[in-house]
Short mmCIF file of C-alpha atoms in Angstrom, two decimals:
data_model
loop_
_atom_site.label_atom_id
_atom_site.label_comp_id
_atom_site.label_asym_id
_atom_site.label_seq_id
_atom_site.Cartn_x
_atom_site.Cartn_y
_atom_site.Cartn_z
CA UNK A 1 165.22 115.36 107.35
CA UNK A 2 162.74 113.94 109.81
CA UNK A 3 162.11 115.37 113.20
CA UNK A 4 161.21 113.21 116.13
CA UNK A 5 160.01 116.22 118.01
CA UNK A 6 156.96 115.14 120.05
CA UNK A 7 155.38 118.55 119.63
CA UNK A 8 155.63 118.33 115.82
CA UNK A 9 154.16 114.84 115.82
CA UNK A 10 151.31 116.00 118.04
CA UNK A 11 150.64 118.94 115.73
CA UNK A 12 150.61 116.67 112.66
CA UNK A 13 148.22 114.29 114.40
CA UNK A 14 145.89 117.19 115.27
CA UNK A 15 145.94 118.35 111.65
CA UNK A 16 145.14 114.83 110.44
CA UNK A 17 142.19 114.67 112.84
CA UNK A 18 140.94 118.05 111.61
CA UNK A 19 141.23 116.95 107.99
CA UNK A 20 139.30 113.76 108.71
CA UNK A 21 136.59 115.79 110.46
CA UNK A 22 136.39 118.23 107.55
CA UNK A 23 136.11 115.35 105.07
CA UNK A 24 133.26 113.80 107.07
CA UNK A 25 131.51 117.17 107.32
CA UNK A 26 131.92 117.77 103.59
CA UNK A 27 130.47 114.34 102.79
CA UNK A 28 127.49 114.93 105.09
CA UNK A 29 126.81 118.36 103.60
CA UNK A 30 127.09 116.95 100.09
CA UNK A 31 124.47 114.30 100.91
CA UNK A 32 122.15 116.93 102.37
CA UNK A 33 122.61 119.16 99.35
CA UNK A 34 121.78 116.28 97.00
CA UNK A 35 118.63 115.53 99.00
CA UNK A 36 117.58 119.20 98.98
CA UNK A 37 118.16 119.39 95.24
CA UNK A 38 115.99 116.31 94.71
CA UNK A 39 113.22 117.75 96.91
CA UNK A 40 113.46 121.06 95.05
CA UNK A 41 113.08 119.30 91.70
CA UNK A 42 110.01 117.47 93.00
CA UNK A 43 108.50 120.73 94.29
CA UNK A 44 109.13 122.43 90.96
CA UNK A 45 107.41 119.59 89.09
CA UNK A 46 104.43 119.80 91.45
CA UNK A 47 104.29 123.58 90.97
CA UNK A 48 104.34 123.20 87.19
CA UNK A 49 101.51 120.64 87.39
CA UNK A 50 99.44 122.94 89.61
CA UNK A 51 100.10 125.87 87.31
CA UNK A 52 98.98 123.83 84.30
CA UNK A 53 95.78 122.78 86.10
CA UNK A 54 95.02 126.38 87.06
CA UNK A 55 95.53 127.45 83.46
CA UNK A 56 93.26 124.65 82.25
CA UNK A 57 90.58 125.64 84.74
CA UNK A 58 90.81 129.27 83.67
CA UNK A 59 90.55 128.42 79.98
CA UNK A 60 87.76 125.89 80.47
CA UNK A 61 85.47 127.98 82.62
CA UNK A 62 84.33 131.28 81.21
CA UNK A 63 81.62 131.73 83.84
CA UNK A 64 84.02 132.97 86.52
CA UNK A 65 82.67 136.28 87.77
CA UNK A 66 84.75 139.36 88.32
CA UNK A 67 83.55 140.70 91.65
CA UNK A 68 85.03 144.15 91.00
CA UNK A 69 82.52 144.75 88.18
CA UNK A 70 79.45 143.89 90.25
CA UNK A 71 77.31 146.61 91.72
CA UNK A 72 77.08 146.66 95.49
CA UNK A 73 73.89 145.50 97.18
CA UNK A 74 71.21 148.16 97.80
CA UNK A 75 72.00 148.53 101.50
CA UNK A 76 75.35 150.20 100.72
#
């Protein structure tokens, strides 16, 4: 049973417009999320590389001084 009620048709049209808007918004958010995920992966790789370099520097240089073990200068 179909209704030719103009109010019903208007309501259906409004719902279709809302659905189209929601689909566009969902697609845009999905693209942004994919870009953020890619940037996050790149940042994590860079962090791992920096961490490895810091570890290499720490293992390779034993002449790093611990300031907490030094005696203060005589004027203290």
